[in-house]
Every structure is written in structure tokens, then in C-alpha cells.
Coordinates of C-alpha atoms in Angstrom, one line a residue:
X1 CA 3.8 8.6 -2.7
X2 CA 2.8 12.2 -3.0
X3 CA 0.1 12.1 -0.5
X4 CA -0.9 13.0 3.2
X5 CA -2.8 11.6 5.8
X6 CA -6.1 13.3 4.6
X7 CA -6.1 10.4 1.8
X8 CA -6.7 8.0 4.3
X9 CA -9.6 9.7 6.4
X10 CA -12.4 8.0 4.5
X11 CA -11.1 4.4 5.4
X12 CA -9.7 5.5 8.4
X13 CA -13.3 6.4 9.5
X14 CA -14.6 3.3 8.0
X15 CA -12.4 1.5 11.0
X16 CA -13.4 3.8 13.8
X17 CA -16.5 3.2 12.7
X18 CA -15.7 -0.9 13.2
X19 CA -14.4 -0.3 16.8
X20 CA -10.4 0.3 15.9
X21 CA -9.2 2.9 17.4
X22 CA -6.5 4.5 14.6
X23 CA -3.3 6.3 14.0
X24 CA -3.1 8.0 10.9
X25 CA 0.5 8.7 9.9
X26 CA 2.3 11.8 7.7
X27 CA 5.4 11.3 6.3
X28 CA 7.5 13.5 3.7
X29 CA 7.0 10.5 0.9
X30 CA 8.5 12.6 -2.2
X31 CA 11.9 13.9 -0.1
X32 CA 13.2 10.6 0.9
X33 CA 13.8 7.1 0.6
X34 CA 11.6 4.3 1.7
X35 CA 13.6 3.0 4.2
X36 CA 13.9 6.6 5.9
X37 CA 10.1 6.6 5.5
X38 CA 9.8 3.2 7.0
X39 CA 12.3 3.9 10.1
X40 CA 10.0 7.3 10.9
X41 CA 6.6 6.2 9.9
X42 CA 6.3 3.4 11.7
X43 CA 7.9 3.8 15.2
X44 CA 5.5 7.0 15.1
X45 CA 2.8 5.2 14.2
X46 CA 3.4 2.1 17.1
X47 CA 4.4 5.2 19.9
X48 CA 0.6 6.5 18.9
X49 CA -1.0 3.3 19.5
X50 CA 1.1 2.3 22.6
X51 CA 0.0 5.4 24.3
X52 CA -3.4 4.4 24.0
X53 CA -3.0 1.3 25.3
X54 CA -3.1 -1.0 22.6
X55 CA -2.8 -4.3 23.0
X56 CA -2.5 -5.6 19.3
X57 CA -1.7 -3.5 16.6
X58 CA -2.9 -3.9 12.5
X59 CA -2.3 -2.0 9.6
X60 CA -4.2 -0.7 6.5
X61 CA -1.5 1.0 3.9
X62 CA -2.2 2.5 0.5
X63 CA 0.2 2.1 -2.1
X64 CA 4.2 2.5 -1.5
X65 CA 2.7 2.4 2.4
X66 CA 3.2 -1.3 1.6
X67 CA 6.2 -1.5 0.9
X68 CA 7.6 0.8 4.1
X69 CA 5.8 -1.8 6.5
X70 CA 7.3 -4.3 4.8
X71 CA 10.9 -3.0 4.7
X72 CA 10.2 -2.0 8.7
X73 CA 9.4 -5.6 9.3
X74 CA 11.9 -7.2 7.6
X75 CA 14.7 -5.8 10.1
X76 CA 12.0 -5.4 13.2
X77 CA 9.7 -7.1 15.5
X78 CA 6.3 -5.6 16.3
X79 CA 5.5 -8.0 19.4
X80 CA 1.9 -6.9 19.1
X81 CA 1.6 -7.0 15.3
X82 CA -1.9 -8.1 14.4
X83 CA -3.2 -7.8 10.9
X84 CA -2.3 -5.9 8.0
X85 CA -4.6 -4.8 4.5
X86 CA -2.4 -3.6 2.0
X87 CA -4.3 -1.6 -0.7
X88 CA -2.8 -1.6 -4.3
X89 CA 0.3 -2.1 -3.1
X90 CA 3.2 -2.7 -5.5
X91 CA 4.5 -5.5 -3.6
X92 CA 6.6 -6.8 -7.2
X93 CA 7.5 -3.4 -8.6
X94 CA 5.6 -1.3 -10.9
X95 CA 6.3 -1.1 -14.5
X96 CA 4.6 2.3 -14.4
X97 CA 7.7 3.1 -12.7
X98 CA 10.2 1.7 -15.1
X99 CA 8.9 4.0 -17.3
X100 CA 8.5 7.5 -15.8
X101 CA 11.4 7.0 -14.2
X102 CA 13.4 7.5 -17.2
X103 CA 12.7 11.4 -17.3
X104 CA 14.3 13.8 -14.7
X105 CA 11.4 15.8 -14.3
X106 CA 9.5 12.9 -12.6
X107 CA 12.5 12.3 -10.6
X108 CA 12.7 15.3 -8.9
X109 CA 8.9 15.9 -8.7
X110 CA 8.9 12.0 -6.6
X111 CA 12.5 12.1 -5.0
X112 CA 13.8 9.1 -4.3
X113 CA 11.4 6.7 -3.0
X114 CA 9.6 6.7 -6.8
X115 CA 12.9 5.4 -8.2
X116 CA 12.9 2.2 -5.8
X117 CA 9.5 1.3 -6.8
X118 CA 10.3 -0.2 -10.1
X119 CA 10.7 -4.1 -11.4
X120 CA 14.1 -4.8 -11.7
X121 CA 16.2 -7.0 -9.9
X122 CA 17.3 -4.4 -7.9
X123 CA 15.0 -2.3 -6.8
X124 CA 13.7 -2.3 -2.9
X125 CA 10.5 -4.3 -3.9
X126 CA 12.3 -7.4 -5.4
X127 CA 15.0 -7.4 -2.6
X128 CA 11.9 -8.1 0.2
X129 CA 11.4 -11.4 0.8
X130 CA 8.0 -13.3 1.6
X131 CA 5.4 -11.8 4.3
X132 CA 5.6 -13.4 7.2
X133 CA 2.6 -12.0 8.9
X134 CA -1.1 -12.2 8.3
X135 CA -2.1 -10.2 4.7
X136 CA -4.5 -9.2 3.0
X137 CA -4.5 -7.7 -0.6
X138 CA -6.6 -5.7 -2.2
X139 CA -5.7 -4.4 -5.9
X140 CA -8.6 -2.5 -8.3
X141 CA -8.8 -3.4 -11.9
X142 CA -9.9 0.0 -13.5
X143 CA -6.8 0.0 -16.2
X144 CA -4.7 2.9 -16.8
X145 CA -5.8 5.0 -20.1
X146 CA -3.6 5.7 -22.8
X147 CA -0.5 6.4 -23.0
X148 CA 0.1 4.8 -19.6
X149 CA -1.7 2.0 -20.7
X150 CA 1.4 0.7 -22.8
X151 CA 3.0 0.3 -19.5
X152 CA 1.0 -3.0 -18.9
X153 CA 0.4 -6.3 -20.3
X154 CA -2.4 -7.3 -18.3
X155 CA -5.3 -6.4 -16.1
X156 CA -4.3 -3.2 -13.8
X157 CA -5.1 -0.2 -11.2
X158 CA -3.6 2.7 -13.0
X159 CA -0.8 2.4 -11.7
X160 CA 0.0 -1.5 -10.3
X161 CA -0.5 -4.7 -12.5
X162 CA -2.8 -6.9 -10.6
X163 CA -0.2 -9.7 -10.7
X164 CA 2.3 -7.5 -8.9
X165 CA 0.6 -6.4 -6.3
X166 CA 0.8 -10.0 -4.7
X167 CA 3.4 -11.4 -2.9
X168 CA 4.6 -14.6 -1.1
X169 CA 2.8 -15.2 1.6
X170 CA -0.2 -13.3 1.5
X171 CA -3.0 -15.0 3.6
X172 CA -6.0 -13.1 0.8
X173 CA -6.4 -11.7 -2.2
X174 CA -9.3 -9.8 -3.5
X175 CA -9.4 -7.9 -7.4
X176 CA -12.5 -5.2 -6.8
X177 CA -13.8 -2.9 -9.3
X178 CA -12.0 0.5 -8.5
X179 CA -9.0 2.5 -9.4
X180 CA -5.3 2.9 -7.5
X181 CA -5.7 6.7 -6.3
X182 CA -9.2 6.4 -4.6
X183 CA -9.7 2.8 -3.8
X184 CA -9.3 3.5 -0.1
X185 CA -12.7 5.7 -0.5
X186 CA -14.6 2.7 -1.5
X187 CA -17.1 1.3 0.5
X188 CA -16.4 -2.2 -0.6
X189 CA -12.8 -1.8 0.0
X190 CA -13.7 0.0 3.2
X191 CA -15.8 -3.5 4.2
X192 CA -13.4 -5.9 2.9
X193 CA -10.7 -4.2 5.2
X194 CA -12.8 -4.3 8.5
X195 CA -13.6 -7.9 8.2
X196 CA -10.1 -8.8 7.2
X197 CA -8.6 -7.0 10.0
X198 CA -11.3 -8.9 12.2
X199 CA -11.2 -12.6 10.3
X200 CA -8.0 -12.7 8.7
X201 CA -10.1 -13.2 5.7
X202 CA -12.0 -11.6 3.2
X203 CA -14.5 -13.8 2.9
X204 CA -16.3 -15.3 -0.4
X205 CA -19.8 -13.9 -0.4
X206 CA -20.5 -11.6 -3.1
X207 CA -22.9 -9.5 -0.7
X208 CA -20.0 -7.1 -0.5

């Protein structure tokens, strides 16, 4: 939410750098809903690899990223859908959001998508069901500071409780000593990814 492409470049790099060939994907996050985001972003991003010839097809997403592969997949097939790392994802909601979203300015500053990204029953991230592919999460546990720090009960990223960024179905889970904006820059994030994207696991040496 509020970022571009350029966010991903580091991990994105990290993958080329693993043998994936990648297809790093822009959408106008703060001017629309998720499941706009989700019917643009993804097609895009499955046209890109097609045309080069792919033959399966993962995903790494930061954040809200999550949540638009998720809505994609729960109305459409991906017949060469691989592996997906989801990065401080908000896969329950964020009470972060519950919060902020009270005030207008924070509203209009996000658009739309923000306001679906909080805990109640009825926002987008408690109407998905389970994950029926193979996952991998990966949520940092540098808390938020105060006053955002009120927003949580428990261990966080800044932004996501730790507990809400997992969700039914999840093949791993991995806490990692980083923050929400930037964990896509760390190495050890950067690792985890490739080998999960390779395994399907993250593994359980602490070499990493």
C-alpha cells in the first residue's frame, strides 16, 4: 500500500540472482480497491511471465500484495501456479488499521484498499477463506513505537501482529528479526524466500 515496484528490487534481485526469472508488478495501490488491484496486477503479472515462456509461475508479495493474490485466487485458477512467499502479510486484518482508519485524513491519503485491511468481520481479509496453495510466511518482530504501539497486544512488525499474519493453510511460518516496511531488503528474508520458493520449506537450521 503506498508503494511501487522499486520496493521490491532488492528481493527481486535476490531471486534473479537464485535462477527465477521475475516480473515485478506496479499498481495504483492508494486509488483503488483490492479487488481492482487484484484483477489488474495479476493477469499483468502472469501475461509477463507467459511471454517468457514460463512454465510454473511463484509469487513473493509484501504486505497488502498478500491479500490481492489471495482475493485473485479465490475466484481464479493459475494452471501453472507454483509457490508463493508472502512477506508481512496481513492475512487476519490489521488492528493498525482499525485505528487510523477512523480519521479522514488517512482515508483519503490510502483510498480505499487501507479501509479493507482491517479486523472486523467484514472486512476483505476475514471474508478469504483458507490457502489452498503452497505458502510460506514470513512476519518481522521489530514492534511498532509509541503511540502505534497501543494498537497491539502482542509481538508485531510495525504494522501486522505476528499472529495475524498467518492464515489457514499455510505450508511455513518463519518470525525473523526485522521490521514491516524494509523486510524485503533483508538478506535473511531474501534467503528464506529463495529456498522456500525452491523447497516449499523454509527449513530449520539456524545458519540463516
Amino acid at each position: 500500500l503506498g508503494r511501487s515496484h522499486r520496493s521490491m528490487g532488492r528481493i527481486e534481485s535476490a531471486l534473479r540472482g537464485a535462477g527465477f526469472a521475475t516480473a515485478n508488478i506496479d499498481y495504483p495501490s492508494q486509488s483503488q480497491s483490492i479487488e481492482v488491484s487484484a484483477l489488474q496486477a495479476v493477469p499483468q503479472g502472469l501475461a509477463d511471465c507467459r511471454a517468457a515462456g514460463a512454465h510454473t509461475i511463484h509469487f513473493t508479495t509484501h504486505s497488502m500484495g498478500g491479500l490481492v493474490l489471495r482475493y485473485y485466487l479465490s475466484g481464479h485458477e493459475i494452471p501453472e501456479l507454483g509457490r508463493a512467499v508472502m512477506l508481512g502479510p496481513p492475512n487476519q486484518g490489521s488492528e493498525l488499521i482499525d485505528w487510523l482508519g477512523r480519521f479522514r485524513w488517512f482515508r483519503l491519503l490510502f483510498g480505499p484498499a487501507a479501509g479493507q485491511l482491517g479486523t472486523a468481520g467484514h472486512s476483505l481479509p476475514s471474508q478469504l477463506g483458507p490457502v489452498d496453495f503452497p505458502l510460506g510466511v514470513l512476519i518481522g518482530d521489530r514492534g511498532a513505537h509509541w503511540p502505534l504501539a497501543r494498537c497491539f497486544a502482542g509481538a508485531n512488525d510495525g504494522k501486522v501482529a505476528v499472529a495475524r499474519a498467518q492464515v489457514e493453510g499455510m505450508a511455513d511460518f518463519r518470525v525473523v528479526d526485522c521490521g514491516h516496511a524494509f523486510i524485503m531488503r533483508n538478506r535473511r528474508v531474501q534467503e528464506l524466500a529463495v529456498r522456500f520458493l525452491g523447497s516449499g520449506r523454509f527449513g530449520t537450521d539456524d545458519g540463516l
